[in-house]
């Protein structure tokens, strides 16, 4: 029996624990490669180490950069050698994966290892002074009422403005030193907590189309399924599983009038978790991965997890030359996406009825609808954050600068004078006026 110094565990506690090993020895004895494989799928052996695709949903890891190795103290350790940099032992890994504290992670780890959990101990509640200031939690971002940025985002995907309210989209800046000048659109992730659906996490996409860190989420978070609430509907017979929030929105627009079909998204090509399989037992499932190598891996991983419980499994891959569902909708229309997703489902699918568009420019009409979702809307310059009626202001000479050192060409609406990249001769997404070549060139 482990010796505890005076003032440590009582004899009653020791008897309750019985022959359970000390916590340090228990964690050191965990087969970490096997544990990581439980969450991420098979890896590969390299020398004395193991390499897996990083399980962080915010980290697209095409080259297996999550290393599991034997540390100097003779205990297994893990380390992401790329973007997210997570490092720790088995307990740290479980806490990181489940977004929980060390106590909850330890219970999960004991259950996985087949070791009984000791009786729970409830510490006496701390008395809180009535004069104590309320605790504030940092959501990780600062919301911006930038209606022009939201309009541009919807226009780039050809989504109607109702998507803003249906999915709770917001324009934000992340509260990180490296992200202060980057404007993003935030997609909230909802879970059922304490009797209601509430936003518990998020992913945010940058709006400048730079590929580096295009999607980010809370540091160290393990996200739930996107649009999980859709699975809470009655009389479900089928579900469509997409790769990422954007394709989830596009798929929802394509099949939202089809009864009995839910659309959800996995927050990354490597982010599928085995415990999600129970949501889809008895359903016909369409897996809509991207049309690339990562999408094929995504489809294979999800199908492997659902094979035992789903009533039907269908892989719906975009046609050759199209990357994902959103690009497919832009190139071929929502009707083509609808046909791709529903053609193998054992149900009667109603004919596709496009959303009626009143006469006039669609984006000019949607501008008023977008504005109605924001109170006291203020548009700010995307470079220096100065309040301005346009996306870019003249005070910081934003229009005289290139983007990331590259030569760019601007257009300017001849009606509202809104600036945007390129678009010469096209209609302004803000007011419907014609775009002309900007007077100021970089």
CSV table of C-alpha atoms in Angstrom, one decimal:
chain,number,residue,atom,x,y,z
A,1,UNK,CA,0.0,0.0,0.0
A,2,UNK,CA,1.2,3.4,-0.9
A,3,UNK,CA,2.5,5.4,2.1
A,4,UNK,CA,0.8,8.8,2.6
A,5,UNK,CA,2.5,11.4,4.8
A,6,UNK,CA,0.7,12.8,7.8
A,7,UNK,CA,-2.2,14.9,6.7
A,8,UNK,CA,-2.7,13.0,3.5
A,9,UNK,CA,-5.4,10.5,2.7
A,10,UNK,CA,-7.3,9.0,5.7
A,11,UNK,CA,-7.3,5.2,6.4
A,12,UNK,CA,-10.9,5.1,5.3
A,13,UNK,CA,-10.0,6.5,2.0
A,14,UNK,CA,-7.1,4.1,1.6
A,15,UNK,CA,-9.4,1.1,2.3
A,16,UNK,CA,-12.0,2.4,-0.2
A,17,UNK,CA,-9.3,2.6,-2.9
A,18,UNK,CA,-8.2,-0.9,-2.2
A,19,UNK,CA,-5.5,-2.1,-4.5
A,20,UNK,CA,-5.8,0.7,-7.0
A,21,UNK,CA,-2.4,1.9,-8.1
A,22,UNK,CA,-1.2,5.5,-7.4
A,23,UNK,CA,-2.5,8.0,-9.9
A,24,UNK,CA,1.0,8.7,-11.3
A,25,UNK,CA,1.7,5.0,-11.9
A,26,UNK,CA,-1.8,4.5,-13.4
A,27,UNK,CA,-1.3,7.2,-16.0
A,28,UNK,CA,2.2,6.1,-16.8
A,29,UNK,CA,0.9,2.6,-17.4
A,30,UNK,CA,-1.7,3.6,-20.0
A,31,UNK,CA,-1.0,2.3,-23.5
A,32,UNK,CA,-1.1,5.8,-25.0
A,33,UNK,CA,-0.8,4.7,-28.7
A,34,UNK,CA,-3.8,2.4,-28.2
A,35,UNK,CA,-5.7,5.3,-26.5
A,36,UNK,CA,-5.0,7.8,-29.3
A,37,UNK,CA,-6.0,5.2,-31.9
A,38,UNK,CA,-9.3,4.9,-30.0
A,39,UNK,CA,-10.0,8.5,-30.8
A,40,UNK,CA,-8.3,9.1,-34.1
A,41,UNK,CA,-8.2,5.8,-35.9
A,42,UNK,CA,-5.1,3.8,-36.9
A,43,UNK,CA,-1.7,5.4,-37.1
A,44,UNK,CA,1.7,4.2,-38.3
A,45,UNK,CA,4.7,3.0,-36.5
A,46,UNK,CA,7.9,4.9,-37.1
A,47,UNK,CA,11.0,3.8,-35.2
A,48,UNK,CA,10.1,3.7,-31.6
A,49,UNK,CA,7.3,6.2,-32.1
A,50,UNK,CA,3.8,6.3,-33.5
A,51,UNK,CA,2.3,8.9,-35.8
A,52,UNK,CA,-1.4,9.8,-36.1
A,53,UNK,CA,-3.4,12.4,-37.9
A,54,UNK,CA,-4.0,15.2,-35.3
A,55,UNK,CA,-7.4,14.8,-33.7
A,56,UNK,CA,-7.9,18.5,-33.3
A,57,UNK,CA,-10.8,19.5,-35.5
A,58,UNK,CA,-9.3,22.9,-36.2
A,59,UNK,CA,-6.1,21.3,-37.5
A,60,UNK,CA,-6.3,19.9,-41.0
A,61,UNK,CA,-3.5,17.3,-40.8
A,62,UNK,CA,-2.8,15.6,-44.1
A,63,UNK,CA,0.7,14.3,-43.1
A,64,UNK,CA,0.1,12.6,-39.7
A,65,UNK,CA,2.0,15.1,-37.4
A,66,UNK,CA,0.6,13.9,-34.0
A,67,UNK,CA,3.5,11.9,-32.4
A,68,UNK,CA,3.2,9.4,-29.6
A,69,UNK,CA,6.6,8.5,-28.1
A,70,UNK,CA,8.2,7.1,-25.0
A,71,UNK,CA,9.4,10.0,-22.8
A,72,UNK,CA,12.7,10.2,-20.8
A,73,UNK,CA,10.9,9.0,-17.6
A,74,UNK,CA,9.7,5.8,-19.2
A,75,UNK,CA,6.1,7.0,-19.7
A,76,UNK,CA,4.3,7.6,-23.0
A,77,UNK,CA,3.8,11.2,-24.1
A,78,UNK,CA,2.1,12.8,-27.1
A,79,UNK,CA,2.9,15.9,-29.1
A,80,UNK,CA,1.4,17.6,-32.1
A,81,UNK,CA,4.5,18.6,-34.2
A,82,UNK,CA,2.5,21.0,-36.3
A,83,UNK,CA,-0.1,23.6,-35.9
A,84,UNK,CA,-1.8,23.1,-32.5
A,85,UNK,CA,1.2,22.0,-30.6
A,86,UNK,CA,-0.6,19.9,-27.9
A,87,UNK,CA,1.7,18.1,-25.6
A,88,UNK,CA,1.1,15.9,-22.5
A,89,UNK,CA,0.4,12.5,-21.1
A,90,UNK,CA,-2.6,10.2,-21.3
A,91,UNK,CA,-4.7,12.3,-18.8
A,92,UNK,CA,-3.8,15.5,-20.6
A,93,UNK,CA,-4.9,13.9,-23.9
A,94,UNK,CA,-8.3,12.8,-22.7
A,95,UNK,CA,-9.0,16.2,-21.1
A,96,UNK,CA,-8.0,17.9,-24.3
A,97,UNK,CA,-10.2,15.6,-26.5
A,98,UNK,CA,-13.3,15.8,-24.3
A,99,UNK,CA,-13.0,19.5,-23.3
A,100,UNK,CA,-13.3,18.6,-19.6
A,101,UNK,CA,-11.3,19.1,-16.4
A,102,UNK,CA,-8.8,16.6,-15.1
A,103,UNK,CA,-11.3,14.9,-12.7
A,104,UNK,CA,-13.7,14.1,-15.5
A,105,UNK,CA,-10.9,13.0,-17.8
A,106,UNK,CA,-9.6,10.7,-15.1
A,107,UNK,CA,-13.0,9.0,-14.7
A,108,UNK,CA,-13.1,8.5,-18.5
A,109,UNK,CA,-9.6,7.2,-18.6
A,110,UNK,CA,-10.3,4.7,-15.8
A,111,UNK,CA,-13.4,3.5,-17.6
A,112,UNK,CA,-11.5,3.0,-20.9
A,113,UNK,CA,-8.8,1.1,-19.0
A,114,UNK,CA,-11.4,-1.1,-17.3
A,115,UNK,CA,-10.5,0.1,-13.9
A,116,UNK,CA,-13.3,0.9,-11.4
A,117,UNK,CA,-13.7,4.5,-10.4
A,118,UNK,CA,-13.5,5.4,-6.7
A,119,UNK,CA,-16.6,6.8,-4.9
A,120,UNK,CA,-17.0,10.4,-5.9
A,121,UNK,CA,-15.9,13.0,-3.3
A,122,UNK,CA,-17.9,16.3,-3.0
A,123,UNK,CA,-15.9,19.1,-1.6
A,124,UNK,CA,-17.7,21.5,0.6
A,125,UNK,CA,-19.2,24.4,-1.3
A,126,UNK,CA,-17.2,27.6,-1.0
A,127,UNK,CA,-19.1,30.5,0.4
A,128,UNK,CA,-19.3,33.3,-2.1
A,129,UNK,CA,-19.4,36.9,-0.8
A,130,UNK,CA,-22.4,38.9,-1.9
A,131,UNK,CA,-19.9,41.7,-2.7
A,132,UNK,CA,-17.9,39.5,-5.1
A,133,UNK,CA,-17.8,40.7,-8.7
A,134,UNK,CA,-19.6,38.3,-11.1
A,135,UNK,CA,-17.2,36.1,-13.0
A,136,UNK,CA,-16.8,36.9,-16.7
A,137,UNK,CA,-15.9,34.3,-19.3
A,138,UNK,CA,-14.1,35.2,-22.5
A,139,UNK,CA,-15.9,33.7,-25.4
A,140,UNK,CA,-12.7,34.0,-27.5
A,141,UNK,CA,-14.0,36.6,-29.9
A,142,UNK,CA,-15.4,40.1,-30.2
A,143,UNK,CA,-18.6,40.5,-32.3
A,144,UNK,CA,-18.6,43.2,-35.0
A,145,UNK,CA,-21.8,44.6,-36.5
A,146,UNK,CA,-20.3,44.7,-40.0
A,147,UNK,CA,-23.2,44.3,-42.3
A,148,UNK,CA,-21.1,44.7,-45.5
A,149,UNK,CA,-18.8,41.9,-44.5
A,150,UNK,CA,-21.8,39.6,-43.9
A,151,UNK,CA,-23.3,40.5,-47.2
A,152,UNK,CA,-20.0,39.8,-49.0
A,153,UNK,CA,-19.8,36.4,-47.3
A,154,UNK,CA,-23.3,35.4,-48.3
A,155,UNK,CA,-22.8,36.6,-51.8
A,156,UNK,CA,-19.5,34.6,-52.2
A,157,UNK,CA,-21.5,31.5,-51.4
A,158,UNK,CA,-24.8,32.5,-53.1
A,159,UNK,CA,-26.6,31.9,-49.8
A,160,UNK,CA,-29.9,33.8,-49.0
A,161,UNK,CA,-29.9,36.1,-46.0
A,162,UNK,CA,-32.1,33.8,-44.0
A,163,UNK,CA,-29.0,31.7,-43.3
A,164,UNK,CA,-27.8,34.4,-40.9
A,165,UNK,CA,-30.7,33.8,-38.6
A,166,UNK,CA,-31.1,30.0,-39.2
A,167,UNK,CA,-27.5,29.3,-38.2
A,168,UNK,CA,-26.7,32.2,-36.0
A,169,UNK,CA,-23.8,33.6,-38.1
A,170,UNK,CA,-21.9,36.6,-36.8
A,171,UNK,CA,-19.0,38.7,-37.9
A,172,UNK,CA,-16.2,38.7,-35.3
A,173,UNK,CA,-12.5,39.2,-34.5
A,174,UNK,CA,-10.8,36.6,-32.4
A,175,UNK,CA,-9.3,37.7,-29.1
A,176,UNK,CA,-5.8,36.6,-30.1
A,177,UNK,CA,-2.7,38.7,-30.6
A,178,UNK,CA,-2.2,37.3,-34.1
A,179,UNK,CA,-5.9,37.7,-35.1
A,180,UNK,CA,-6.7,41.3,-34.2
A,181,UNK,CA,-6.7,42.5,-37.8
A,182,UNK,CA,-8.4,39.5,-39.3
A,183,UNK,CA,-12.2,39.6,-39.8
A,184,UNK,CA,-14.0,36.3,-39.7
A,185,UNK,CA,-17.5,34.9,-39.9
A,186,UNK,CA,-18.4,32.8,-36.9
A,187,UNK,CA,-20.5,29.6,-37.1
A,188,UNK,CA,-21.8,28.6,-33.6
A,189,UNK,CA,-22.0,24.9,-32.6
A,190,UNK,CA,-25.0,24.0,-30.4
A,191,UNK,CA,-25.4,21.3,-27.7
A,192,UNK,CA,-28.3,20.3,-25.5
A,193,UNK,CA,-27.4,21.5,-22.0
A,194,UNK,CA,-29.6,21.9,-18.9
A,195,UNK,CA,-32.8,21.5,-20.8
A,196,UNK,CA,-32.2,23.7,-23.7
A,197,UNK,CA,-30.1,24.1,-26.9
A,198,UNK,CA,-27.3,26.5,-26.5
A,199,UNK,CA,-24.2,27.6,-28.3
A,200,UNK,CA,-21.2,25.9,-26.6
A,201,UNK,CA,-18.5,26.3,-29.2
A,202,UNK,CA,-17.7,27.7,-32.6
A,203,UNK,CA,-15.6,27.8,-35.8
A,204,UNK,CA,-14.7,31.0,-37.5
A,205,UNK,CA,-13.7,31.4,-41.2
A,206,UNK,CA,-11.5,34.3,-42.3
A,207,UNK,CA,-13.0,36.5,-45.0
A,208,UNK,CA,-9.8,37.5,-46.9
A,209,UNK,CA,-9.6,34.1,-48.6
A,210,UNK,CA,-6.0,33.5,-47.3
A,211,UNK,CA,-5.5,29.8,-47.0
A,212,UNK,CA,-3.4,29.9,-43.8
A,213,UNK,CA,-5.5,29.2,-40.7
A,214,UNK,CA,-8.7,29.6,-42.8
A,215,UNK,CA,-10.9,28.0,-40.1
A,216,UNK,CA,-10.2,28.4,-36.4
A,217,UNK,CA,-12.0,27.4,-33.2
A,218,UNK,CA,-11.5,27.7,-29.5
A,219,UNK,CA,-8.0,26.7,-28.4
A,220,UNK,CA,-7.9,23.1,-27.3
A,221,UNK,CA,-11.7,22.5,-28.0
A,222,UNK,CA,-13.2,19.3,-29.2
A,223,UNK,CA,-16.3,20.4,-31.2
A,224,UNK,CA,-19.6,18.7,-31.4
A,225,UNK,CA,-21.4,18.0,-34.7
A,226,UNK,CA,-22.4,21.2,-36.5
A,227,UNK,CA,-26.2,21.7,-36.6
A,228,UNK,CA,-26.6,18.9,-34.1
A,229,UNK,CA,-30.1,20.1,-33.3
A,230,UNK,CA,-31.3,18.8,-36.6
A,231,UNK,CA,-31.1,15.3,-35.2
A,232,UNK,CA,-33.6,16.2,-32.5
A,233,UNK,CA,-36.5,16.2,-35.0
A,234,UNK,CA,-39.3,13.6,-35.0
A,235,UNK,CA,-39.8,11.0,-37.6
A,236,UNK,CA,-36.3,11.1,-39.0
A,237,UNK,CA,-35.5,8.5,-41.7
A,238,UNK,CA,-32.3,9.9,-43.2
A,239,UNK,CA,-29.3,12.1,-42.3
A,240,UNK,CA,-26.7,13.8,-44.5
A,241,UNK,CA,-23.2,14.2,-42.9
A,242,UNK,CA,-21.1,16.9,-44.5
A,243,UNK,CA,-17.5,17.9,-44.1
A,244,UNK,CA,-17.5,21.3,-42.4
A,245,UNK,CA,-20.0,24.1,-41.6
A,246,UNK,CA,-20.1,25.7,-45.1
A,247,UNK,CA,-21.2,22.5,-46.9
A,248,UNK,CA,-23.7,21.8,-44.1
A,249,UNK,CA,-25.4,25.1,-44.8
A,250,UNK,CA,-25.4,24.4,-48.6
A,251,UNK,CA,-26.8,20.9,-48.1
A,252,UNK,CA,-29.5,22.3,-45.8
A,253,UNK,CA,-30.6,24.8,-48.4
A,254,UNK,CA,-30.8,22.0,-51.0
A,255,UNK,CA,-32.9,19.6,-49.0
A,256,UNK,CA,-34.7,21.6,-46.3
A,257,UNK,CA,-38.1,20.8,-47.7
A,258,UNK,CA,-37.5,17.1,-47.9
A,259,UNK,CA,-39.3,15.5,-44.9
A,260,UNK,CA,-37.5,13.3,-42.5
A,261,UNK,CA,-33.9,14.3,-43.5
A,262,UNK,CA,-31.4,16.0,-41.1
A,263,UNK,CA,-28.2,17.7,-42.2
A,264,UNK,CA,-25.2,17.9,-39.9
A,265,UNK,CA,-21.5,18.6,-40.3
A,266,UNK,CA,-18.3,17.1,-38.9
A,267,UNK,CA,-16.0,20.0,-38.0
A,268,UNK,CA,-13.0,18.9,-40.0
A,269,UNK,CA,-11.9,16.0,-42.2
A,270,UNK,CA,-10.2,14.2,-39.3
A,271,UNK,CA,-12.7,15.2,-36.6
A,272,UNK,CA,-15.2,12.2,-36.7
A,273,UNK,CA,-15.6,10.7,-33.2
A,274,UNK,CA,-16.8,7.1,-32.7
A,275,UNK,CA,-19.4,8.1,-30.0
A,276,UNK,CA,-21.4,10.0,-32.6
A,277,UNK,CA,-22.3,6.8,-34.4
A,278,UNK,CA,-25.2,6.2,-32.0
A,279,UNK,CA,-27.0,9.3,-33.4
A,280,UNK,CA,-27.5,7.6,-36.7
A,281,UNK,CA,-28.6,4.1,-35.7
A,282,UNK,CA,-31.4,2.9,-38.0
A,283,UNK,CA,-31.1,5.9,-40.4
A,284,UNK,CA,-30.2,6.0,-44.1
A,285,UNK,CA,-27.0,8.1,-44.1
A,286,UNK,CA,-25.5,10.0,-47.0
A,287,UNK,CA,-21.8,11.0,-46.4
A,288,UNK,CA,-20.9,14.1,-48.4
A,289,UNK,CA,-17.1,14.5,-48.3
A,290,UNK,CA,-15.0,16.9,-50.4
A,291,UNK,CA,-13.8,15.8,-53.8
A,292,UNK,CA,-10.1,15.5,-52.8
A,293,UNK,CA,-7.9,13.0,-51.0
A,294,UNK,CA,-8.8,14.4,-47.6
A,295,UNK,CA,-12.5,14.0,-48.5
A,296,UNK,CA,-12.0,10.4,-49.5
A,297,UNK,CA,-10.3,9.7,-46.1
A,298,UNK,CA,-13.2,11.5,-44.4
A,299,UNK,CA,-15.8,9.4,-46.1
A,300,UNK,CA,-13.9,6.2,-45.3
A,301,UNK,CA,-13.6,7.1,-41.6
A,302,UNK,CA,-17.2,8.1,-41.2
A,303,UNK,CA,-18.5,5.0,-43.1
A,304,UNK,CA,-16.3,2.7,-40.9
A,305,UNK,CA,-17.9,4.2,-37.8
A,306,UNK,CA,-21.5,3.9,-39.0
A,307,UNK,CA,-21.3,0.5,-40.8
A,308,UNK,CA,-22.7,-1.4,-37.8
A,309,UNK,CA,-25.7,0.8,-37.0
A,310,UNK,CA,-26.9,2.7,-40.1
A,311,UNK,CA,-29.7,1.2,-42.2
A,312,UNK,CA,-28.0,2.4,-45.4
A,313,UNK,CA,-24.7,4.1,-46.2
A,314,UNK,CA,-24.3,6.2,-49.4
A,315,UNK,CA,-21.2,8.2,-50.4
A,316,UNK,CA,-22.1,11.4,-52.3
A,317,UNK,CA,-19.0,12.8,-53.9
A,318,UNK,CA,-19.1,16.0,-56.0
A,319,UNK,CA,-18.4,15.6,-59.7
A,320,UNK,CA,-14.8,15.7,-61.1
A,321,UNK,CA,-13.4,19.2,-61.0
A,322,UNK,CA,-15.6,20.4,-58.2
A,323,UNK,CA,-14.1,20.6,-54.7
A,324,UNK,CA,-17.2,20.5,-52.4
A,325,UNK,CA,-21.0,21.0,-52.2
A,326,UNK,CA,-20.8,24.8,-52.0
A,327,UNK,CA,-18.7,25.0,-55.1
A,328,UNK,CA,-21.0,22.5,-56.8
A,329,UNK,CA,-24.1,24.7,-55.9
A,330,UNK,CA,-22.3,27.8,-57.4
A,331,UNK,CA,-21.4,26.0,-60.6
A,332,UNK,CA,-24.5,23.8,-61.2
A,333,UNK,CA,-27.2,25.1,-58.8
A,334,UNK,CA,-28.8,23.8,-55.7
A,335,UNK,CA,-30.9,21.4,-57.7
A,336,UNK,CA,-27.8,19.5,-58.7
A,337,UNK,CA,-26.7,19.3,-55.1
A,338,UNK,CA,-30.2,18.1,-54.1
A,339,UNK,CA,-30.1,15.3,-56.7
A,340,UNK,CA,-26.7,14.2,-55.6
A,341,UNK,CA,-27.7,13.9,-52.0
A,342,UNK,CA,-31.1,12.3,-52.4
A,343,UNK,CA,-30.9,10.1,-55.4
A,344,UNK,CA,-30.1,7.0,-53.4
A,345,UNK,CA,-32.4,7.6,-50.5
A,346,UNK,CA,-35.3,5.2,-50.1
A,347,UNK,CA,-38.0,7.9,-50.1
A,348,UNK,CA,-40.2,10.0,-52.3
A,349,UNK,CA,-38.3,13.3,-52.8
A,350,UNK,CA,-40.5,16.2,-53.8
A,351,UNK,CA,-39.6,18.2,-56.9
A,352,UNK,CA,-37.1,21.0,-56.4
A,353,UNK,CA,-38.7,24.4,-56.1
A,354,UNK,CA,-36.2,27.3,-56.3
A,355,UNK,CA,-36.7,30.1,-53.8
A,356,UNK,CA,-38.8,32.8,-55.4
A,357,UNK,CA,-36.9,36.0,-56.1
A,358,UNK,CA,-38.8,39.3,-56.5
A,359,UNK,CA,-37.9,41.5,-59.4
A,360,UNK,CA,-34.7,43.5,-59.0
A,361,UNK,CA,-31.2,42.7,-57.7
A,362,UNK,CA,-31.3,39.8,-55.2
A,363,UNK,CA,-28.5,41.2,-53.1
A,364,UNK,CA,-30.0,44.6,-52.9
A,365,UNK,CA,-33.1,43.1,-51.5
A,366,UNK,CA,-31.2,40.9,-49.0
A,367,UNK,CA,-29.3,43.9,-47.8
A,368,UNK,CA,-32.4,45.1,-45.9
A,369,UNK,CA,-33.0,41.6,-44.4
A,370,UNK,CA,-29.4,41.3,-43.2
A,371,UNK,CA,-29.5,44.7,-41.7
A,372,UNK,CA,-32.6,43.8,-39.7
A,373,UNK,CA,-30.6,41.2,-37.8
A,374,UNK,CA,-28.2,43.8,-36.4
A,375,UNK,CA,-29.0,46.7,-34.1
A,376,UNK,CA,-27.0,49.9,-34.2
A,377,UNK,CA,-25.0,48.4,-37.1
A,378,UNK,CA,-21.7,50.1,-37.6
A,379,UNK,CA,-19.5,49.2,-40.6
A,380,UNK,CA,-15.7,49.5,-39.9
A,381,UNK,CA,-12.7,49.6,-42.1
A,382,UNK,CA,-11.3,46.0,-42.5
A,383,UNK,CA,-7.8,47.3,-42.2
A,384,UNK,CA,-7.8,49.9,-39.4
A,385,UNK,CA,-11.3,49.5,-37.8
A,386,UNK,CA,-12.2,53.1,-38.3
A,387,UNK,CA,-16.0,53.6,-38.5
A,388,UNK,CA,-16.9,54.2,-42.2
A,389,UNK,CA,-19.8,53.7,-44.5
A,390,UNK,CA,-17.7,51.5,-46.7
A,391,UNK,CA,-15.6,48.4,-46.3
A,392,UNK,CA,-12.3,50.3,-46.5
A,393,UNK,CA,-11.6,53.8,-45.5
A,394,UNK,CA,-9.3,56.5,-46.9
A,395,UNK,CA,-7.7,57.4,-43.5
A,396,UNK,CA,-5.3,54.5,-43.5
A,397,UNK,CA,-4.8,54.5,-47.3
A,398,UNK,CA,-6.1,50.9,-47.4
A,399,UNK,CA,-6.8,51.2,-51.1
A,400,UNK,CA,-3.2,52.1,-51.9
A,401,UNK,CA,-1.9,48.8,-50.4
A,402,UNK,CA,-1.7,45.4,-52.0
A,403,UNK,CA,-2.9,42.3,-50.3
A,404,UNK,CA,-0.1,40.2,-48.7
A,405,UNK,CA,2.4,41.9,-51.1
A,406,UNK,CA,0.5,41.0,-54.2
A,407,UNK,CA,-0.8,43.5,-56.8
A,408,UNK,CA,-4.6,43.7,-56.6
A,409,UNK,CA,-7.2,45.6,-58.5
A,410,UNK,CA,-10.1,47.3,-56.9
A,411,UNK,CA,-13.6,48.2,-58.1
A,412,UNK,CA,-15.8,50.9,-56.8
A,413,UNK,CA,-19.6,51.1,-57.0
A,414,UNK,CA,-20.7,54.2,-58.8
A,415,UNK,CA,-23.8,54.5,-56.6
A,416,UNK,CA,-22.8,53.8,-53.0
A,417,UNK,CA,-19.0,54.0,-53.6
A,418,UNK,CA,-18.4,50.6,-51.8
A,419,UNK,CA,-14.9,49.2,-52.6
A,420,UNK,CA,-14.2,45.5,-53.3
A,421,UNK,CA,-11.6,43.4,-55.0
A,422,UNK,CA,-12.0,43.1,-58.7
A,423,UNK,CA,-15.6,42.7,-59.9
A,424,UNK,CA,-15.4,45.3,-62.7
A,425,UNK,CA,-18.6,45.6,-64.6
A,426,UNK,CA,-20.6,43.4,-62.1
A,427,UNK,CA,-23.3,44.5,-59.8
A,428,UNK,CA,-22.5,45.8,-56.3
A,429,UNK,CA,-23.5,43.3,-53.6
A,430,UNK,CA,-24.4,46.1,-51.4
A,431,UNK,CA,-26.8,48.3,-53.4
A,432,UNK,CA,-27.1,46.7,-56.8
A,433,UNK,CA,-25.3,49.5,-58.6
A,434,UNK,CA,-22.7,48.9,-61.3
A,435,UNK,CA,-19.0,48.4,-60.3
A,436,UNK,CA,-16.4,50.5,-62.1
A,437,UNK,CA,-12.7,50.6,-61.9
A,438,UNK,CA,-11.5,52.3,-58.6
A,439,UNK,CA,-9.9,55.6,-58.9
A,440,UNK,CA,-7.1,54.6,-56.6
A,441,UNK,CA,-4.9,51.7,-57.7
A,442,UNK,CA,-2.2,49.9,-55.6
